[in-house]
PDB file of C-alpha atoms and ligand atoms in Angstrom:
ATOM      1  CA  MET A   1     -44.612  24.428  96.757  1.00 63.00           C
ATOM      2  CA  THR A   2     -44.663  25.384  92.864  1.00 70.00           C
ATOM      3  CA  PRO A   3     -47.127  28.303  92.229  1.00 76.00           C
ATOM      4  CA  LEU A   4     -50.401  27.481  90.977  1.00 91.00           C
ATOM      5  CA  GLU A   5     -51.329  27.959  87.391  1.00 97.00           C
ATOM      6  CA  ARG A   6     -55.128  28.368  85.885  1.00 98.00           C
ATOM      7  CA  THR A   7     -55.690  27.092  82.518  1.00 98.00           C
ATOM      8  CA  PHE A   8     -58.656  27.285  80.150  1.00 98.00           C
ATOM      9  CA  CYS A   9     -60.143  24.255  78.751  1.00 98.00           C
ATOM     10  CA  LEU A  10     -63.126  23.936  76.313  1.00 98.00           C
ATOM     11  CA  VAL A  11     -65.407  20.612  75.638  1.00 99.00           C
ATOM     12  CA  LYS A  12     -65.667  21.540  72.069  1.00 98.00           C
ATOM     13  CA  PRO A  13     -69.295  20.887  70.247  1.00 98.00           C
ATOM     14  CA  ASP A  14     -68.448  17.345  68.996  1.00 98.00           C
ATOM     15  CA  GLY A  15     -67.680  16.576  72.705  1.00 98.00           C
ATOM     16  CA  VAL A  16     -70.896  17.954  74.029  1.00 98.00           C
ATOM     17  CA  GLN A  17     -73.054  16.057  71.252  1.00 98.00           C
ATOM     18  CA  ARG A  18     -71.319  12.911  72.044  1.00 98.00           C
ATOM     19  CA  GLY A  19     -71.867  13.075  75.413  1.00 98.00           C
ATOM     20  CA  ILE A  20     -68.404  13.206  76.839  1.00 98.00           C
ATOM     21  CA  VAL A  21     -68.620  16.350  79.226  1.00 98.00           C
ATOM     22  CA  GLY A  22     -68.640  14.229  82.163  1.00 98.00           C
ATOM     23  CA  GLU A  23     -65.594  12.006  81.173  1.00 98.00           C
ATOM     24  CA  VAL A  24     -63.569  15.250  80.482  1.00 98.00           C
ATOM     25  CA  LEU A  25     -64.323  16.706  83.768  1.00 98.00           C
ATOM     26  CA  ARG A  26     -63.794  13.237  85.461  1.00 98.00           C
ATOM     27  CA  ARG A  27     -60.323  12.861  84.049  1.00 98.00           C
ATOM     28  CA  PHE A  28     -58.941  16.551  85.059  1.00 98.00           C
ATOM     29  CA  GLU A  29     -60.749  16.097  88.487  1.00 97.00           C
ATOM     30  CA  SER A  30     -58.950  12.800  89.088  1.00 97.00           C
ATOM     31  CA  ARG A  31     -55.626  14.430  88.300  1.00 96.00           C
ATOM     32  CA  GLY A  32     -56.186  16.733  91.228  1.00 97.00           C
ATOM     33  CA  LEU A  33     -56.830  19.664  89.346  1.00 98.00           C
ATOM     34  CA  LYS A  34     -59.287  22.142  91.005  1.00 97.00           C
ATOM     35  CA  LEU A  35     -62.340  23.465  89.065  1.00 98.00           C
ATOM     36  CA  VAL A  36     -62.681  27.153  89.507  1.00 98.00           C
ATOM     37  CA  GLY A  37     -64.967  28.235  86.695  1.00 98.00           C
ATOM     38  CA  LEU A  38     -67.614  26.279  84.539  1.00 98.00           C
ATOM     39  CA  LYS A  39     -70.248  27.146  82.146  1.00 98.00           C
ATOM     40  CA  MET A  40     -72.080  26.150  79.022  1.00 98.00           C
ATOM     41  CA  VAL A  41     -71.562  28.460  75.897  1.00 98.00           C
ATOM     42  CA  HIS A  42     -72.507  28.629  72.488  1.00 98.00           C
ATOM     43  CA  ILE A  43     -69.750  30.582  70.724  1.00 98.00           C
ATOM     44  CA  SER A  44     -70.520  33.225  68.374  1.00 98.00           C
ATOM     45  CA  ARG A  45     -68.598  33.701  65.096  1.00 98.00           C
ATOM     46  CA  ALA A  46     -66.926  37.044  66.447  1.00 98.00           C
ATOM     47  CA  ILE A  47     -65.864  35.350  69.754  1.00 98.00           C
ATOM     48  CA  ALA A  48     -64.622  32.324  67.763  1.00 98.00           C
ATOM     49  CA  GLU A  49     -62.482  34.430  65.415  1.00 98.00           C
ATOM     50  CA  GLU A  50     -60.859  36.309  68.595  1.00 97.00           C
ATOM     51  CA  TYR A  51     -60.273  33.114  70.097  1.00 97.00           C
ATOM     52  CA  TYR A  52     -58.641  31.358  67.368  1.00 98.00           C
ATOM     53  CA  ALA A  53     -57.006  34.649  66.054  1.00 97.00           C
ATOM     54  CA  GLU A  54     -53.628  33.083  66.008  1.00 97.00           C
ATOM     55  CA  HIS A  55     -54.994  30.823  63.169  1.00 98.00           C
ATOM     56  CA  ARG A  56     -56.368  33.296  60.983  1.00 98.00           C
ATOM     57  CA  GLY A  57     -55.512  32.900  57.448  1.00 98.00           C
ATOM     58  CA  LYS A  58     -54.638  29.195  57.744  1.00 98.00           C
ATOM     59  CA  PRO A  59     -56.435  26.806  55.124  1.00 98.00           C
ATOM     60  CA  PHE A  60     -58.473  25.304  58.225  1.00 98.00           C
ATOM     61  CA  PHE A  61     -59.514  28.541  59.863  1.00 98.00           C
ATOM     62  CA  PRO A  62     -62.914  28.703  58.152  1.00 98.00           C
ATOM     63  CA  GLY A  63     -63.771  25.102  59.093  1.00 98.00           C
ATOM     64  CA  LEU A  64     -62.254  25.267  62.592  1.00 98.00           C
ATOM     65  CA  VAL A  65     -64.731  28.464  63.343  1.00 98.00           C
ATOM     66  CA  ASP A  66     -67.775  26.319  61.846  1.00 98.00           C
ATOM     67  CA  TYR A  67     -66.967  23.656  64.008  1.00 98.00           C
ATOM     68  CA  VAL A  68     -66.584  25.560  67.217  1.00 98.00           C
ATOM     69  CA  THR A  69     -69.723  27.543  66.563  1.00 98.00           C
ATOM     70  CA  SER A  70     -71.661  24.608  65.610  1.00 98.00           C
ATOM     71  CA  GLY A  71     -73.275  23.968  69.067  1.00 98.00           C
ATOM     72  CA  PRO A  72     -72.907  24.283  72.518  1.00 98.00           C
ATOM     73  CA  ALA A  73     -69.536  23.852  74.132  1.00 99.00           C
ATOM     74  CA  VAL A  74     -68.526  23.508  77.760  1.00 99.00           C
ATOM     75  CA  ALA A  75     -66.062  26.089  79.180  1.00 98.00           C
ATOM     76  CA  MET A  76     -63.906  25.109  82.273  1.00 98.00           C
ATOM     77  CA  LEU A  77     -61.036  26.840  84.167  1.00 98.00           C
ATOM     78  CA  TRP A  78     -58.675  24.327  86.081  1.00 98.00           C
ATOM     79  CA  GLU A  79     -56.104  25.504  88.643  1.00 98.00           C
ATOM     80  CA  GLY A  80     -53.375  23.538  89.966  1.00 96.00           C
ATOM     81  CA  GLU A  81     -49.564  23.083  89.835  1.00 95.00           C
ATOM     82  CA  ASN A  82     -48.360  22.866  86.320  1.00 96.00           C
ATOM     83  CA  ALA A  83     -51.905  22.955  85.047  1.00 98.00           C
ATOM     84  CA  VAL A  84     -51.216  24.239  81.356  1.00 98.00           C
ATOM     85  CA  VAL A  85     -48.827  21.372  80.730  1.00 98.00           C
ATOM     86  CA  VAL A  86     -51.039  18.962  82.594  1.00 98.00           C
ATOM     87  CA  VAL A  87     -54.217  19.637  80.738  1.00 98.00           C
ATOM     88  CA  ARG A  88     -52.302  19.748  77.629  1.00 98.00           C
ATOM     89  CA  LYS A  89     -50.715  16.286  78.265  1.00 98.00           C
ATOM     90  CA  THR A  90     -54.001  14.988  79.413  1.00 98.00           C
ATOM     91  CA  MET A  91     -55.650  15.854  76.279  1.00 98.00           C
ATOM     92  CA  GLY A  92     -52.992  14.500  73.995  1.00 98.00           C
ATOM     93  CA  ALA A  93     -51.686  15.754  70.464  1.00 98.00           C
ATOM     94  CA  THR A  94     -53.688  17.975  68.606  1.00 98.00           C
ATOM     95  CA  ASP A  95     -54.198  15.321  65.875  1.00 98.00           C
ATOM     96  CA  PRO A  96     -55.980  12.185  67.484  1.00 98.00           C
ATOM     97  CA  ALA A  97     -54.386   9.817  65.206  1.00 98.00           C
ATOM     98  CA  LYS A  98     -51.191  10.984  66.712  1.00 98.00           C
ATOM     99  CA  ALA A  99     -52.167  11.140  70.210  1.00 98.00           C
ATOM    100  CA  GLU A 100     -51.063   8.786  72.696  1.00 98.00           C
ATOM    101  CA  PRO A 101     -53.472   6.124  73.749  1.00 98.00           C
ATOM    102  CA  GLY A 102     -54.915   7.142  77.253  1.00 98.00           C
ATOM    103  CA  THR A 103     -55.114  10.747  76.319  1.00 98.00           C
ATOM    104  CA  ILE A 104     -58.626  12.410  75.765  1.00 98.00           C
ATOM    105  CA  ARG A 105     -58.036  13.158  72.155  1.00 98.00           C
ATOM    106  CA  ALA A 106     -56.864   9.421  71.509  1.00 98.00           C
ATOM    107  CA  ASP A 107     -59.400   7.789  73.352  1.00 98.00           C
ATOM    108  CA  PHE A 108     -62.485   9.791  71.828  1.00 98.00           C
ATOM    109  CA  GLY A 109     -61.282  11.037  68.670  1.00 98.00           C
ATOM    110  CA  LEU A 110     -60.160  10.326  65.062  1.00 97.00           C
ATOM    111  CA  THR A 111     -59.388  13.024  63.197  1.00 98.00           C
ATOM    112  CA  ILE A 112     -57.815  16.748  63.827  1.00 98.00           C
ATOM    113  CA  SER A 113     -61.035  18.459  62.615  1.00 98.00           C
ATOM    114  CA  ARG A 114     -63.040  17.087  65.451  1.00 98.00           C
ATOM    115  CA  ASN A 115     -60.527  16.674  68.201  1.00 98.00           C
ATOM    116  CA  VAL A 116     -63.124  17.130  71.330  1.00 98.00           C
ATOM    117  CA  VAL A 117     -61.112  19.318  73.424  1.00 98.00           C
ATOM    118  CA  HIS A 118     -59.165  22.654  73.607  1.00 98.00           C
ATOM    119  CA  GLY A 119     -56.401  23.542  76.197  1.00 98.00           C
ATOM    120  CA  SER A 120     -54.603  26.705  76.649  1.00 98.00           C
ATOM    121  CA  ASP A 121     -50.915  26.213  75.489  1.00 98.00           C
ATOM    122  CA  SER A 122     -49.345  28.929  77.816  1.00 98.00           C
ATOM    123  CA  ILE A 123     -50.313  30.901  80.788  1.00 98.00           C
ATOM    124  CA  GLU A 124     -50.687  34.083  78.509  1.00 98.00           C
ATOM    125  CA  SER A 125     -53.101  32.283  76.445  1.00 98.00           C
ATOM    126  CA  ALA A 126     -55.070  30.872  79.376  1.00 98.00           C
ATOM    127  CA  ASN A 127     -55.323  34.417  80.760  1.00 98.00           C
ATOM    128  CA  ARG A 128     -56.539  35.570  77.519  1.00 98.00           C
ATOM    129  CA  GLU A 129     -59.151  32.792  76.776  1.00 98.00           C
ATOM    130  CA  ALA A 130     -60.297  32.906  80.543  1.00 98.00           C
ATOM    131  CA  ALA A 131     -61.093  36.595  79.948  1.00 98.00           C
ATOM    132  CA  LEU A 132     -63.165  35.886  76.630  1.00 98.00           C
ATOM    133  CA  PHE A 133     -65.533  33.323  78.565  1.00 98.00           C
ATOM    134  CA  PHE A 134     -65.628  34.102  82.175  1.00 98.00           C
ATOM    135  CA  LYS A 135     -66.202  37.317  84.188  1.00 98.00           C
ATOM    136  CA  PRO A 136     -63.899  37.790  87.254  1.00 97.00           C
ATOM    137  CA  ASP A 137     -66.949  36.962  89.584  1.00 98.00           C
ATOM    138  CA  GLU A 138     -67.295  33.660  87.673  1.00 98.00           C
ATOM    139  CA  ILE A 139     -63.912  32.526  88.574  1.00 98.00           C
ATOM    140  CA  LEU A 140     -64.235  30.954  92.356  1.00 97.00           C
ATOM    141  CA  ALA A 141     -61.691  30.823  94.949  1.00 94.00           C
ATOM    142  CA  TYR A 142     -62.052  28.176  97.479  1.00 96.00           C
ATOM    143  CA  ASP A 143     -60.155  25.473  99.733  1.00 94.00           C
ATOM    144  CA  ARG A 144     -60.571  21.733  99.268  1.00 94.00           C
ATOM    145  CA  ALA A 145     -60.079  19.766 102.366  1.00 92.00           C
ATOM    146  CA  HIS A 146     -57.676  17.165 100.198  1.00 91.00           C
ATOM    147  CA  ASP A 147     -55.627  19.885  98.921  1.00 91.00           C
ATOM    148  CA  ALA A 148     -52.586  19.345 100.939  1.00 91.00           C
ATOM    149  CA  TRP A 149     -52.654  15.514  99.607  1.00 92.00           C
ATOM    150  CA  ILE A 150     -52.572  16.674  96.147  1.00 91.00           C
ATOM    151  CA  GLN A 151     -50.156  19.744  96.206  1.00 84.00           C
ATOM    152  CA  GLY A 152     -46.937  19.060  98.392  1.00 76.00           C
TER     153      GLY A 152
HETATM  154  N1  UDP B 201     -56.995  22.302  63.456  1.00 58.51           N
HETATM  155  C1  UDP B 201     -57.548  21.803  62.369  1.00 58.51           C
HETATM  156  N2  UDP B 201     -56.582  21.332  61.152  1.00 58.51           N
HETATM  157  C2  UDP B 201     -55.130  21.618  61.480  1.00 58.51           C
HETATM  158  C3  UDP B 201     -54.885  21.984  62.554  1.00 58.51           C
HETATM  159  C4  UDP B 201     -55.699  22.516  63.510  1.00 58.51           C
HETATM  160  O1  UDP B 201     -58.566  21.522  62.136  1.00 58.51           O
HETATM  161  O2  UDP B 201     -54.737  21.089  60.402  1.00 58.51           O
HETATM  162  C5  UDP B 201     -58.094  22.877  64.551  1.00 58.51           C
HETATM  163  C6  UDP B 201     -57.852  21.747  65.691  1.00 58.51           C
HETATM  164  O3  UDP B 201     -59.469  21.688  66.083  1.00 58.51           O
HETATM  165  C7  UDP B 201     -57.074  22.262  66.559  1.00 58.51           C
HETATM  166  C8  UDP B 201     -57.615  23.779  66.486  1.00 58.51           C
HETATM  167  O4  UDP B 201     -57.430  23.838  65.284  1.00 58.51           O
HETATM  168  O5  UDP B 201     -57.167  21.972  67.961  1.00 58.51           O
HETATM  169  C9  UDP B 201     -56.217  24.743  66.783  1.00 58.51           C
HETATM  170  O6  UDP B 201     -55.107  24.390  66.298  1.00 58.51           O
HETATM  171  P1  UDP B 201     -53.748  24.191  67.318  1.00 58.51           P
HETATM  172  O7  UDP B 201     -52.880  24.070  66.244  1.00 58.51           O
HETATM  173  O8  UDP B 201     -53.644  25.534  68.203  1.00 58.51           O
HETATM  174  O9  UDP B 201     -53.997  23.026  68.154  1.00 58.51           O
HETATM  175  P2  UDP B 201     -54.292  22.866  69.821  1.00 58.51           P
HETATM  176  O10 UDP B 201     -53.612  23.665  70.408  1.00 58.51           O
HETATM  177  O11 UDP B 201     -55.857  22.805  69.761  1.00 58.51           O
HETATM  178  O12 UDP B 201     -53.792  21.319  70.016  1.00 58.51           O
HETATM  179 MG1   MG B 202     -53.738  26.127  70.296  1.00 58.51          MG
END
């Protein structure tokens, strides 16, 4: 069996306002990923700047910080084989206009500055982002009766 990965995902404030939280959860659950962390957060500017530190100095950075702090968001941790890549592919390309139909960003977005969801781009990013939003005791380990039918 391929080792399990854990990845961080955020339904951004536009996704919460538009009532897409359940839809995002459903898509990841349906793929077989296991939800191991879930919380609603209103991200502060300080956390947003740390979360998106790699983009500091870019022209879109101030707007990105405004966007992600503009209202409540929903933070999730998903576990499964190849979870990082699977979540990124399920979300689609960063720009919804370029995302494949059937992905979350294509099905629910139009423009890059309101692209509904975030997903970690590597295991290292996932660990860093998870630590920004979840305490260790907020990440839950448990077995599912059907795991053997999902992970060979
Ligand atoms: N973003 C933007 N304009 C750009 C590039 C990115 O508003 O030209 C925003 C967008 O919300 C994106 C986030 O910045 O999701 C982080 O960008 P990144 O390149 O890391 O894309 P992601 O990893 O989210 O696909
Ligand atoms: Mg990114």
